[in-house]
Structures are given as structure tokens and as C-alpha cells.
Amino acid sequence: MTDALIIDACRTPRGIGKQGKGGLAHLHPQHVGATVLKALAERNGLDTSEVDDIVWGTSAQVVEQGGDLGRMSALAAGYDVKASGVTLDRFCGSGITSTIFASQAVMSGMEDLVISGGCELMSLPKKGALPIGALNPELQALHPQPHQGVAADAIATLEGIPRTALDEHAAESQARAEIAIKEGRFDKSLIPVFNPDGTLALDHEEFPRPGTTAEKLAGLPAVFGQVADYRHAEGMPTFRELVAQKYPDLEIEHVHHAGNSSGVVDGAAAILIASPEYAKSRGLTARARVVATANMGDDPTLMLNAPVPAARKVLAKAGLTVDDIDLFEINEAFAVVSEKFQRDLGLDRSKVNVNGGAMALGHPIGATGSVLIGTVLDELERTDGRYGLITMCAAGGMAPAIIIERL
């Protein structure tokens, strides 16, 4: 088995995911995806006719994001028609999964040059998109799956993690993101997005709120209490009732709100992966290699707890321990996810989400995993680190994980 080498990674800024407000919200998702694919080709002098495949992550594959966004974005980017593309959905884990699939194709020897990545415009009205479980009463009876925010509150209640700890965690995320932006830590990978007429659409992160404190966050109302009593259709259980099917004695304490949950944003990212032979033949310098990958499922009702077993699984595959890892990125879907991750693994917090996470920067669902891999790579180079571990929760009770080594 050969190595899968990471040659380059880039991403767009994350725009606020609201129509009429965000810097990317007026654009077609194919245009946003094409932005990073075009940049990846230009930065590395690619002959795009030699790209074996483009493995793309997009969770809500409806309306403009439907119809194989990976292939369509490549065509929009001016890639040679020989560069094929496929689009996958592992909910929030799609961007890591696309990189896992791309690296596995190279490591197996079946392909030599593959691009992974993803795009999600959360500002798009998702007409026709169904909730988790797709309104299937038989599935919900077997594996009840609530709203993710309700699941986050349920986990915090079960774990005894207070809101004060979650708000402090969210404030720290904002503070770290503020430092990272001021110091230009994202600049190497950040690709400005231009409108079709050539004018600038967005060249900076829109979501962060510098100066956020735990005291300010304490004043925000918890929001998922009302959501818990929502039902998608007549005769369907409420989200609270779905949790009660599995945890009948649990009285959920609602602790999450807009400030300690991931931001709703638009964005795209792409990663260039090659075999050693191909890289050598084309004069491409590898920045990292994929060490190990893993996938893990967990309780679909609590839904957000798979990152810890996924991290343990990928560490075992790599023959490493948590002490060997220089940087961890765990997606801050909700504060309890990353807080529990750090507590359960006994991590040094100075190694986790060092440049802030999704609570400060936002979470463009299908793209986030690819964003985080690039973020870790840039930071390993900046700090002369060696190993980075990236993981994230995904709906349905799943988590992909990947370890990379800087070269």
C-alpha cells in the first residue's frame, strides 16, 4: 500500500448563512465550489485532465446543491472534462469522509491524483429537504432521532456539564479565533471569492464576534426548549418525546444557544491528494501524508457522541496515543461536543481547536471537515508540529476521523 500525500489545501472565507446578509449567499454553490477547485489547480500547476476523481461532500443535496455538486463545480472551474466527480453525504462528517475516500483510493493504488473537499451554502432555502430520519415512523420507533440541538442538551444533562462551562468554552473559541485572524494564521489557505462579474464577494471571515465573553453569553436565552416540543408532522412524536423513547427518566436541561452552538455559514474547501510516484513525476512537494482513517457509529438518539470512540479507533490504527498528537480539531457543532471530547480523552486544552472552532467561525456542513484538515495542516507547519487528528460528530450518531503527519 502506498502513501496518500497531501499536496495542498485551500478554502473560502465563511460567509454568514443568511439570504440578503451573507457575502456568499447570493452565489450559486457551484460557483463557490469552483472557486476553491480553480485555486487548487492554479496554485499547483495542475493538468486537470490527470485528475482521477473529485470526491465532494455536500449534506443538503437539494435544489441548487443537487445534481452532483462536485462534478458540476469542477466543470464550472474550467477543469478538463476527463476529471470525474462524485458527491457524498455523511451529514456534518462529509468533508472528512471525502478526504478519507480520496486518500483510500490513492493508498490502494487505484488512483494517483484525487481532490477531496466540500461545499455547503446554508443560506439556501432547502425546499424539499427532509429532517433526520426522513419522517419514517418505523425508523423513529427503532432508533428515535431528535433535533441535534435537543440531543446536545440531553448529553449535557446526562454528563452533568453545566452551562457555565459551555459558555466559557464558547468565549475561548471566539478569543482564539480573534487571535488567529489578527495574526494571519488562515491566510495561507484562504481564497477570496469573486462574483461572476469579477467584483469581490468575500475575502474575510464574517461570523466571528470579537470581544465575546462568558458573561455576555450567559445573558442569551437557551433556544432548544421550544424546539424540543416541535413535531414535523401530525401524528409524529415531538423531539422531546423521541428522546424519552430511549431515555424515559431524563429531564433535559436546556443549556445551548446561538453563542455556544456552531454558526450557520456558507463556504467551500478543497484538498489535493497524490501518490508519491505522481507527485515526484510532476514536481509536486508533499506537505503531509495521511497516517490513518476511521469511522465510528454510536447512539443515534444522542447522536453527537461518536467522536471520542472514533478518535480512539483512529489512534489505535495509527499506533499512536493522545500524547503523540500535536493538534486536535474536534468540530464545535455544539459546545458540549468539544467539551466532552476533551474531558473524556483527558486532553491538554492548549492542543485542541487552537485557532477557534465552529462556535466562532461557523460550520458549513459538508465543507467543514475539509476546512479543518487544512487548518490543522497550516498550524502544524506554523508551529513545527508533526501529527494532527481531526474528527467531528455527524447526524445519525456517526463520526469519521483522520490523522495526518506533516512532512
PDB file of C-alpha atoms in Angstrom, residues 32-310:
ATOM      1  CA  VAL A  32     -18.379  28.780  -4.646  1.00  0.00           C
ATOM      2  CA  GLY A  33     -17.130  25.204  -5.102  1.00  0.00           C
ATOM      3  CA  ALA A  34     -15.445  26.169  -8.369  1.00  0.00           C
ATOM      4  CA  THR A  35     -13.552  28.935  -6.564  1.00  0.00           C
ATOM      5  CA  VAL A  36     -11.502  26.511  -4.450  1.00  0.00           C
ATOM      6  CA  LEU A  37     -11.105  23.944  -7.229  1.00  0.00           C
ATOM      7  CA  LYS A  38      -9.797  26.595  -9.590  1.00  0.00           C
ATOM      8  CA  ALA A  39      -7.413  27.915  -6.931  1.00  0.00           C
ATOM      9  CA  LEU A  40      -6.094  24.422  -6.207  1.00  0.00           C
ATOM     10  CA  ALA A  41      -5.340  23.874  -9.902  1.00  0.00           C
ATOM     11  CA  GLU A  42      -3.693  27.265 -10.353  1.00  0.00           C
ATOM     12  CA  ARG A  43      -1.617  27.111  -7.166  1.00  0.00           C
ATOM     13  CA  ASN A  44      -0.167  23.739  -8.136  1.00  0.00           C
ATOM     14  CA  GLY A  45       0.008  23.991 -11.917  1.00  0.00           C
ATOM     15  CA  LEU A  46      -2.296  21.014 -12.364  1.00  0.00           C
ATOM     16  CA  ASP A  47      -3.093  19.399 -15.652  1.00  0.00           C
ATOM     17  CA  THR A  48      -6.726  18.791 -14.714  1.00  0.00           C
ATOM     18  CA  SER A  49      -7.072  16.066 -17.346  1.00  0.00           C
ATOM     19  CA  GLU A  50      -4.938  13.965 -14.987  1.00  0.00           C
ATOM     20  CA  VAL A  51      -7.283  14.343 -12.005  1.00  0.00           C
ATOM     21  CA  ASP A  52      -8.660  10.830 -11.489  1.00  0.00           C
ATOM     22  CA  ASP A  53     -11.604  11.913  -9.383  1.00  0.00           C
ATOM     23  CA  ILE A  54     -13.083  14.691  -7.284  1.00  0.00           C
ATOM     24  CA  VAL A  55     -14.730  13.380  -4.110  1.00  0.00           C
ATOM     25  CA  TRP A  56     -17.022  16.063  -2.746  1.00  0.00           C
ATOM     26  CA  GLY A  57     -19.056  16.475   0.420  1.00  0.00           C
ATOM     27  CA  THR A  58     -22.444  18.188   0.470  1.00  0.00           C
ATOM     28  CA  SER A  59     -25.074  17.314   3.033  1.00  0.00           C
ATOM     29  CA  ALA A  60     -28.241  19.001   1.742  1.00  0.00           C
ATOM     30  CA  GLN A  61     -28.224  17.729  -1.842  1.00  0.00           C
ATOM     31  CA  VAL A  62     -31.390  19.529  -2.890  1.00  0.00           C
ATOM     32  CA  VAL A  63     -32.211  22.470  -5.193  1.00  0.00           C
ATOM     33  CA  GLU A  64     -29.006  24.181  -6.381  1.00  0.00           C
ATOM     34  CA  GLN A  65     -26.831  21.828  -4.317  1.00  0.00           C
ATOM     35  CA  GLY A  66     -28.272  18.748  -6.002  1.00  0.00           C
ATOM     36  CA  GLY A  67     -27.069  17.006  -9.147  1.00  0.00           C
ATOM     37  CA  ASP A  68     -23.504  16.019  -8.104  1.00  0.00           C
ATOM     38  CA  LEU A  69     -22.113  19.340  -6.929  1.00  0.00           C
ATOM     39  CA  GLY A  70     -18.536  18.042  -7.085  1.00  0.00           C
ATOM     40  CA  ARG A  71     -18.647  17.305 -10.801  1.00  0.00           C
ATOM     41  CA  MET A  72     -20.571  20.479 -11.637  1.00  0.00           C
ATOM     42  CA  SER A  73     -18.181  22.654  -9.611  1.00  0.00           C
ATOM     43  CA  ALA A  74     -15.226  21.152 -11.479  1.00  0.00           C
ATOM     44  CA  LEU A  75     -16.842  21.930 -14.824  1.00  0.00           C
ATOM     45  CA  ALA A  76     -17.593  25.461 -13.616  1.00  0.00           C
ATOM     46  CA  ALA A  77     -13.939  25.786 -12.576  1.00  0.00           C
ATOM     47  CA  GLY A  78     -12.784  25.022 -16.114  1.00  0.00           C
ATOM     48  CA  TYR A  79     -11.447  21.552 -15.354  1.00  0.00           C
ATOM     49  CA  ASP A  80     -10.878  19.173 -18.219  1.00  0.00           C
ATOM     50  CA  VAL A  81     -13.954  17.039 -18.822  1.00  0.00           C
ATOM     51  CA  LYS A  82     -11.841  13.947 -18.057  1.00  0.00           C
ATOM     52  CA  ALA A  83     -11.809  14.937 -14.358  1.00  0.00           C
ATOM     53  CA  SER A  84     -14.714  12.954 -12.938  1.00  0.00           C
ATOM     54  CA  GLY A  85     -16.549  13.842  -9.743  1.00  0.00           C
ATOM     55  CA  VAL A  86     -18.827  12.309  -7.115  1.00  0.00           C
ATOM     56  CA  THR A  87     -20.732  13.889  -4.252  1.00  0.00           C
ATOM     57  CA  LEU A  88     -21.417  12.173  -0.933  1.00  0.00           C
ATOM     58  CA  ASP A  89     -23.392  12.832   2.235  1.00  0.00           C
ATOM     59  CA  ARG A  90     -22.333  11.854   5.752  1.00  0.00           C
ATOM     60  CA  PHE A  91     -24.106  14.875   7.173  1.00  0.00           C
ATOM     61  CA  CYS A  92     -21.579  17.028   9.093  1.00  0.00           C
ATOM     62  CA  GLY A  93     -18.864  14.433   8.542  1.00  0.00           C
ATOM     63  CA  SER A  94     -18.967  14.738   4.757  1.00  0.00           C
ATOM     64  CA  GLY A  95     -15.819  16.858   4.405  1.00  0.00           C
ATOM     65  CA  ILE A  96     -13.660  14.427   6.383  1.00  0.00           C
ATOM     66  CA  THR A  97     -15.262  11.464   4.624  1.00  0.00           C
ATOM     67  CA  SER A  98     -14.485  12.881   1.182  1.00  0.00           C
ATOM     68  CA  THR A  99     -10.821  13.093   2.197  1.00  0.00           C
ATOM     69  CA  ILE A 100     -10.889   9.578   3.640  1.00  0.00           C
ATOM     70  CA  PHE A 101     -12.339   8.184   0.409  1.00  0.00           C
ATOM     71  CA  ALA A 102      -9.882  10.142  -1.736  1.00  0.00           C
ATOM     72  CA  SER A 103      -6.887   9.027   0.316  1.00  0.00           C
ATOM     73  CA  GLN A 104      -8.055   5.415   0.309  1.00  0.00           C
ATOM     74  CA  ALA A 105      -8.265   5.482  -3.495  1.00  0.00           C
ATOM     75  CA  VAL A 106      -4.665   6.670  -3.685  1.00  0.00           C
ATOM     76  CA  MET A 107      -3.379   4.353  -0.948  1.00  0.00           C
ATOM     77  CA  SER A 108      -4.935   1.363  -2.705  1.00  0.00           C
ATOM     78  CA  GLY A 109      -3.027   2.194  -5.873  1.00  0.00           C
ATOM     79  CA  MET A 110      -6.200   2.519  -7.921  1.00  0.00           C
ATOM     80  CA  GLU A 111      -5.783   6.283  -8.469  1.00  0.00           C
ATOM     81  CA  ASP A 112      -2.878   8.743  -8.446  1.00  0.00           C
ATOM     82  CA  LEU A 113      -4.377  12.219  -8.235  1.00  0.00           C
ATOM     83  CA  VAL A 114      -7.618  12.893  -6.376  1.00  0.00           C
ATOM     84  CA  ILE A 115      -9.196  16.048  -4.997  1.00  0.00           C
ATOM     85  CA  SER A 116     -11.388  15.948  -1.905  1.00  0.00           C
ATOM     86  CA  GLY A 117     -13.454  18.719  -0.422  1.00  0.00           C
ATOM     87  CA  GLY A 118     -16.936  20.010   0.017  1.00  0.00           C
ATOM     88  CA  CYS A 119     -19.305  22.920  -0.232  1.00  0.00           C
ATOM     89  CA  GLU A 120     -22.399  23.945   1.672  1.00  0.00           C
ATOM     90  CA  LEU A 121     -24.430  27.119   1.350  1.00  0.00           C
ATOM     91  CA  MET A 122     -26.548  27.037   4.460  1.00  0.00           C
ATOM     92  CA  SER A 123     -28.196  30.247   3.319  1.00  0.00           C
ATOM     93  CA  LEU A 124     -30.018  28.360   0.553  1.00  0.00           C
ATOM     94  CA  PRO A 125     -33.716  27.687   1.155  1.00  0.00           C
ATOM     95  CA  LYS A 126     -33.732  23.876   1.348  1.00  0.00           C
ATOM     96  CA  LYS A 127     -37.077  23.192  -0.293  1.00  0.00           C
ATOM     97  CA  GLY A 128     -37.861  19.512  -0.165  1.00  0.00           C
ATOM     98  CA  ALA A 129     -35.124  18.664   2.342  1.00  0.00           C
ATOM     99  CA  LEU A 130     -36.323  16.192   4.968  1.00  0.00           C
ATOM    100  CA  PRO A 131     -35.272  16.015   8.631  1.00  0.00           C
ATOM    101  CA  ILE A 132     -33.059  13.285  10.045  1.00  0.00           C
ATOM    102  CA  GLY A 133     -34.947  10.014   9.741  1.00  0.00           C
ATOM    103  CA  ALA A 134     -36.857  11.299   6.678  1.00  0.00           C
ATOM    104  CA  LEU A 135     -40.203  11.221   8.517  1.00  0.00           C
ATOM    105  CA  ASN A 136     -40.056   7.433   8.655  1.00  0.00           C
ATOM    106  CA  PRO A 137     -42.121   6.349  11.692  1.00  0.00           C
ATOM    107  CA  GLU A 138     -40.767   2.794  11.565  1.00  0.00           C
ATOM    108  CA  LEU A 139     -37.186   4.028  11.789  1.00  0.00           C
ATOM    109  CA  GLN A 140     -38.017   6.545  14.528  1.00  0.00           C
ATOM    110  CA  ALA A 141     -39.626   3.766  16.549  1.00  0.00           C
ATOM    111  CA  LEU A 142     -36.484   1.663  16.186  1.00  0.00           C
ATOM    112  CA  HIS A 143     -33.895   4.464  16.500  1.00  0.00           C
ATOM    113  CA  PRO A 144     -35.508   7.741  17.622  1.00  0.00           C
ATOM    114  CA  GLN A 145     -33.513  10.693  16.298  1.00  0.00           C
ATOM    115  CA  PRO A 146     -34.339  14.205  17.553  1.00  0.00           C
ATOM    116  CA  HIS A 147     -33.088  17.631  16.570  1.00  0.00           C
ATOM    117  CA  GLN A 148     -29.320  17.850  17.119  1.00  0.00           C
ATOM    118  CA  GLY A 149     -29.654  20.804  19.491  1.00  0.00           C
ATOM    119  CA  VAL A 150     -32.034  18.810  21.666  1.00  0.00           C
ATOM    120  CA  ALA A 151     -29.544  15.929  21.602  1.00  0.00           C
ATOM    121  CA  ALA A 152     -26.786  18.325  22.680  1.00  0.00           C
ATOM    122  CA  ASP A 153     -28.839  19.470  25.654  1.00  0.00           C
ATOM    123  CA  ALA A 154     -29.626  15.851  26.531  1.00  0.00           C
ATOM    124  CA  ILE A 155     -25.916  14.966  26.513  1.00  0.00           C
ATOM    125  CA  ALA A 156     -25.032  17.938  28.705  1.00  0.00           C
ATOM    126  CA  THR A 157     -27.741  16.880  31.159  1.00  0.00           C
ATOM    127  CA  LEU A 158     -26.614  13.252  31.245  1.00  0.00           C
ATOM    128  CA  GLU A 159     -22.959  14.245  31.621  1.00  0.00           C
ATOM    129  CA  GLY A 160     -23.637  16.894  34.262  1.00  0.00           C
ATOM    130  CA  ILE A 161     -21.826  19.574  32.240  1.00  0.00           C
ATOM    131  CA  PRO A 162     -23.171  22.979  33.322  1.00  0.00           C
ATOM    132  CA  ARG A 163     -23.992  25.878  31.039  1.00  0.00           C
ATOM    133  CA  THR A 164     -21.264  27.976  32.680  1.00  0.00           C
ATOM    134  CA  ALA A 165     -18.598  25.569  31.388  1.00  0.00           C
ATOM    135  CA  LEU A 166     -20.133  25.598  27.909  1.00  0.00           C
ATOM    136  CA  ASP A 167     -20.282  29.398  27.786  1.00  0.00           C
ATOM    137  CA  GLU A 168     -16.662  29.656  28.945  1.00  0.00           C
ATOM    138  CA  HIS A 169     -15.697  27.208  26.205  1.00  0.00           C
ATOM    139  CA  ALA A 170     -17.557  29.277  23.590  1.00  0.00           C
ATOM    140  CA  ALA A 171     -15.921  32.504  24.740  1.00  0.00           C
ATOM    141  CA  GLU A 172     -12.497  30.866  24.480  1.00  0.00           C
ATOM    142  CA  SER A 173     -13.303  29.756  20.932  1.00  0.00           C
ATOM    143  CA  GLN A 174     -14.063  33.359  19.986  1.00  0.00           C
ATOM    144  CA  ALA A 175     -10.883  34.614  21.668  1.00  0.00           C
ATOM    145  CA  ARG A 176      -8.706  32.068  19.864  1.00  0.00           C
ATOM    146  CA  ALA A 177     -10.318  32.846  16.507  1.00  0.00           C
ATOM    147  CA  GLU A 178      -9.723  36.561  17.049  1.00  0.00           C
ATOM    148  CA  ILE A 179      -6.010  35.954  17.644  1.00  0.00           C
ATOM    149  CA  ALA A 180      -5.730  33.629  14.652  1.00  0.00           C
ATOM    150  CA  ILE A 181      -7.343  36.160  12.316  1.00  0.00           C
ATOM    151  CA  LYS A 182      -5.260  39.068  13.603  1.00  0.00           C
ATOM    152  CA  GLU A 183      -2.051  37.050  13.208  1.00  0.00           C
ATOM    153  CA  GLY A 184      -2.971  35.873   9.710  1.00  0.00           C
ATOM    154  CA  ARG A 185      -2.891  32.188  10.599  1.00  0.00           C
ATOM    155  CA  PHE A 186      -5.566  31.396   7.990  1.00  0.00           C
ATOM    156  CA  ASP A 187      -4.068  33.467   5.189  1.00  0.00           C
ATOM    157  CA  LYS A 188      -2.099  30.671   3.518  1.00  0.00           C
ATOM    158  CA  SER A 189      -5.248  28.722   2.670  1.00  0.00           C
ATOM    159  CA  LEU A 190      -7.852  31.474   2.381  1.00  0.00           C
ATOM    160  CA  ILE A 191      -9.105  32.100  -1.169  1.00  0.00           C
ATOM    161  CA  PRO A 192     -11.189  35.243  -1.797  1.00  0.00           C
ATOM    162  CA  VAL A 193     -14.442  34.699  -3.648  1.00  0.00           C
ATOM    163  CA  PHE A 194     -15.304  36.926  -6.591  1.00  0.00           C
ATOM    164  CA  ASN A 195     -18.649  37.484  -8.228  1.00  0.00           C
ATOM    165  CA  PRO A 196     -19.157  36.304 -11.820  1.00  0.00           C
ATOM    166  CA  ASP A 197     -18.590  39.913 -12.959  1.00  0.00           C
ATOM    167  CA  GLY A 198     -15.159  39.986 -11.274  1.00  0.00           C
ATOM    168  CA  THR A 199     -16.059  42.149  -8.294  1.00  0.00           C
ATOM    169  CA  LEU A 200     -15.143  40.933  -4.813  1.00  0.00           C
ATOM    170  CA  ALA A 201     -17.814  38.952  -2.981  1.00  0.00           C
ATOM    171  CA  LEU A 202     -15.963  37.991   0.222  1.00  0.00           C
ATOM    172  CA  ASP A 203     -12.357  37.911   1.431  1.00  0.00           C
ATOM    173  CA  HIS A 204     -12.684  37.569   5.217  1.00  0.00           C
ATOM    174  CA  GLU A 205     -14.460  35.558   7.901  1.00  0.00           C
ATOM    175  CA  GLU A 206     -17.896  37.077   8.515  1.00  0.00           C
ATOM    176  CA  PHE A 207     -19.158  35.138  11.513  1.00  0.00           C
ATOM    177  CA  PRO A 208     -16.733  35.775  14.434  1.00  0.00           C
ATOM    178  CA  ARG A 209     -17.770  38.089  17.252  1.00  0.00           C
ATOM    179  CA  PRO A 210     -14.554  39.506  18.763  1.00  0.00           C
ATOM    180  CA  GLY A 211     -14.834  40.536  22.372  1.00  0.00           C
ATOM    181  CA  THR A 212     -17.374  37.865  23.247  1.00  0.00           C
ATOM    182  CA  THR A 213     -17.217  36.944  26.925  1.00  0.00           C
ATOM    183  CA  ALA A 214     -18.783  34.212  29.016  1.00  0.00           C
ATOM    184  CA  GLU A 215     -20.667  36.921  30.893  1.00  0.00           C
ATOM    185  CA  LYS A 216     -22.260  38.171  27.666  1.00  0.00           C
ATOM    186  CA  LEU A 217     -23.132  34.640  26.606  1.00  0.00           C
ATOM    187  CA  ALA A 218     -24.787  33.997  29.972  1.00  0.00           C
ATOM    188  CA  GLY A 219     -27.433  36.558  29.029  1.00  0.00           C
ATOM    189  CA  LEU A 220     -28.560  34.671  25.913  1.00  0.00           C
ATOM    190  CA  PRO A 221     -31.698  32.522  26.208  1.00  0.00           C
ATOM    191  CA  ALA A 222     -31.376  28.767  25.691  1.00  0.00           C
ATOM    192  CA  VAL A 223     -33.177  28.024  22.428  1.00  0.00           C
ATOM    193  CA  PHE A 224     -33.800  24.297  22.174  1.00  0.00           C
ATOM    194  CA  GLY A 225     -36.505  24.077  24.821  1.00  0.00           C
ATOM    195  CA  GLN A 226     -39.068  25.309  22.324  1.00  0.00           C
ATOM    196  CA  VAL A 227     -37.557  23.204  19.556  1.00  0.00           C
ATOM    197  CA  ALA A 228     -37.930  20.113  21.752  1.00  0.00           C
ATOM    198  CA  ASP A 229     -41.710  20.382  21.603  1.00  0.00           C
ATOM    199  CA  TYR A 230     -41.861  20.697  17.804  1.00  0.00           C
ATOM    200  CA  ARG A 231     -43.225  17.871  15.663  1.00  0.00           C
ATOM    201  CA  HIS A 232     -42.566  17.664  11.914  1.00  0.00           C
ATOM    202  CA  ALA A 233     -45.979  16.302  11.033  1.00  0.00           C
ATOM    203  CA  GLU A 234     -49.304  15.443  12.615  1.00  0.00           C
ATOM    204  CA  GLY A 235     -49.016  12.142  14.420  1.00  0.00           C
ATOM    205  CA  MET A 236     -45.201  12.287  14.613  1.00  0.00           C
ATOM    206  CA  PRO A 237     -43.535  12.476  18.058  1.00  0.00           C
ATOM    207  CA  THR A 238     -42.015  15.724  19.286  1.00  0.00           C
ATOM    208  CA  PHE A 239     -38.239  15.823  19.631  1.00  0.00           C
ATOM    209  CA  ARG A 240     -38.649  15.611  23.407  1.00  0.00           C
ATOM    210  CA  GLU A 241     -40.805  12.513  23.004  1.00  0.00           C
ATOM    211  CA  LEU A 242     -38.217  10.946  20.723  1.00  0.00           C
ATOM    212  CA  VAL A 243     -35.530  11.331  23.395  1.00  0.00           C
ATOM    213  CA  ALA A 244     -37.941   9.982  26.017  1.00  0.00           C
ATOM    214  CA  GLN A 245     -38.423   6.808  23.996  1.00  0.00           C
ATOM    215  CA  LYS A 246     -34.795   5.943  24.756  1.00  0.00           C
ATOM    216  CA  TYR A 247     -34.256   7.884  27.990  1.00  0.00           C
ATOM    217  CA  PRO A 248     -37.659   7.947  29.721  1.00  0.00           C
ATOM    218  CA  ASP A 249     -36.425   9.328  33.046  1.00  0.00           C
ATOM    219  CA  LEU A 250     -34.328  12.152  31.591  1.00  0.00           C
ATOM    220  CA  GLU A 251     -35.493  15.693  32.303  1.00  0.00           C
ATOM    221  CA  ILE A 252     -33.496  17.696  29.765  1.00  0.00           C
ATOM    222  CA  GLU A 253     -31.857  20.893  30.989  1.00  0.00           C
ATOM    223  CA  HIS A 254     -31.616  23.264  28.059  1.00  0.00           C
ATOM    224  CA  VAL A 255     -28.197  24.925  28.015  1.00  0.00           C
ATOM    225  CA  HIS A 256     -27.323  25.626  24.374  1.00  0.00           C
ATOM    226  CA  HIS A 257     -27.987  28.821  22.466  1.00  0.00           C
ATOM    227  CA  ALA A 258     -26.732  30.744  19.442  1.00  0.00           C
ATOM    228  CA  GLY A 259     -23.488  31.674  21.185  1.00  0.00           C
ATOM    229  CA  ASN A 260     -22.375  28.190  22.246  1.00  0.00           C
ATOM    230  CA  SER A 261     -23.542  26.376  19.111  1.00  0.00           C
ATOM    231  CA  SER A 262     -21.927  26.282  15.682  1.00  0.00           C
ATOM    232  CA  GLY A 263     -22.512  29.228  13.381  1.00  0.00           C
ATOM    233  CA  VAL A 264     -24.724  28.975  10.310  1.00  0.00           C
ATOM    234  CA  VAL A 265     -22.412  29.878   7.407  1.00  0.00           C
ATOM    235  CA  ASP A 266     -21.620  29.303   3.735  1.00  0.00           C
ATOM    236  CA  GLY A 267     -18.271  28.014   2.461  1.00  0.00           C
ATOM    237  CA  ALA A 268     -16.190  25.543   0.478  1.00  0.00           C
ATOM    238  CA  ALA A 269     -12.816  23.804   0.777  1.00  0.00           C
ATOM    239  CA  ALA A 270     -10.633  21.518  -1.315  1.00  0.00           C
ATOM    240  CA  ILE A 271      -7.613  19.250  -0.692  1.00  0.00           C
ATOM    241  CA  LEU A 272      -5.171  17.897  -3.295  1.00  0.00           C
ATOM    242  CA  ILE A 273      -4.042  14.307  -2.707  1.00  0.00           C
ATOM    243  CA  ALA A 274      -1.476  12.415  -4.786  1.00  0.00           C
ATOM    244  CA  SER A 275       0.565   9.236  -4.794  1.00  0.00           C
ATOM    245  CA  PRO A 276       4.326   9.585  -4.197  1.00  0.00           C
ATOM    246  CA  GLU A 277       5.026   8.466  -7.753  1.00  0.00           C
ATOM    247  CA  TYR A 278       2.710  11.019  -9.293  1.00  0.00           C
ATOM    248  CA  ALA A 279       3.973  13.823  -7.055  1.00  0.00           C
ATOM    249  CA  LYS A 280       7.581  13.048  -7.967  1.00  0.00           C
ATOM    250  CA  SER A 281       6.829  12.850 -11.684  1.00  0.00           C
ATOM    251  CA  ARG A 282       5.148  16.267 -11.672  1.00  0.00           C
ATOM    252  CA  GLY A 283       7.470  18.039  -9.249  1.00  0.00           C
ATOM    253  CA  LEU A 284       4.813  18.407  -6.545  1.00  0.00           C
ATOM    254  CA  THR A 285       6.030  18.816  -2.969  1.00  0.00           C
ATOM    255  CA  ALA A 286       4.005  16.991  -0.333  1.00  0.00           C
ATOM    256  CA  ARG A 287       3.031  18.931   2.781  1.00  0.00           C
ATOM    257  CA  ALA A 288       1.660  15.948   4.728  1.00  0.00           C
ATOM    258  CA  ARG A 289       0.603  12.333   4.465  1.00  0.00           C
ATOM    259  CA  VAL A 290      -2.495  10.530   5.665  1.00  0.00           C
ATOM    260  CA  VAL A 291      -1.495   8.244   8.545  1.00  0.00           C
ATOM    261  CA  ALA A 292      -4.790   6.560   9.408  1.00  0.00           C
ATOM    262  CA  THR A 293      -8.541   6.931   8.978  1.00  0.00           C
ATOM    263  CA  ALA A 294     -11.543   5.538  10.828  1.00  0.00           C
ATOM    264  CA  ASN A 295     -15.312   5.687  11.015  1.00  0.00           C
ATOM    265  CA  MET A 296     -17.454   5.035  14.053  1.00  0.00           C
ATOM    266  CA  GLY A 297     -21.147   4.785  14.828  1.00  0.00           C
ATOM    267  CA  ASP A 298     -22.786   5.454  18.180  1.00  0.00           C
ATOM    268  CA  ASP A 299     -26.229   6.028  19.699  1.00  0.00           C
ATOM    269  CA  PRO A 300     -28.426   7.688  17.015  1.00  0.00           C
ATOM    270  CA  THR A 301     -30.653   9.282  19.675  1.00  0.00           C
ATOM    271  CA  LEU A 302     -27.898  11.200  21.449  1.00  0.00           C
ATOM    272  CA  MET A 303     -26.326  11.445  18.004  1.00  0.00           C
ATOM    273  CA  LEU A 304     -23.241  13.527  18.882  1.00  0.00           C
ATOM    274  CA  ASN A 305     -21.114  11.157  20.970  1.00  0.00           C
ATOM    275  CA  ALA A 306     -19.170   9.225  18.296  1.00  0.00           C
ATOM    276  CA  PRO A 307     -16.056  11.479  18.088  1.00  0.00           C
ATOM    277  CA  VAL A 308     -14.484  10.017  21.246  1.00  0.00           C
ATOM    278  CA  PRO A 309     -14.651   6.354  20.110  1.00  0.00           C
ATOM    279  CA  ALA A 310     -13.698   7.454  16.575  1.00  0.00           C
TER     280      ALA A 310
END
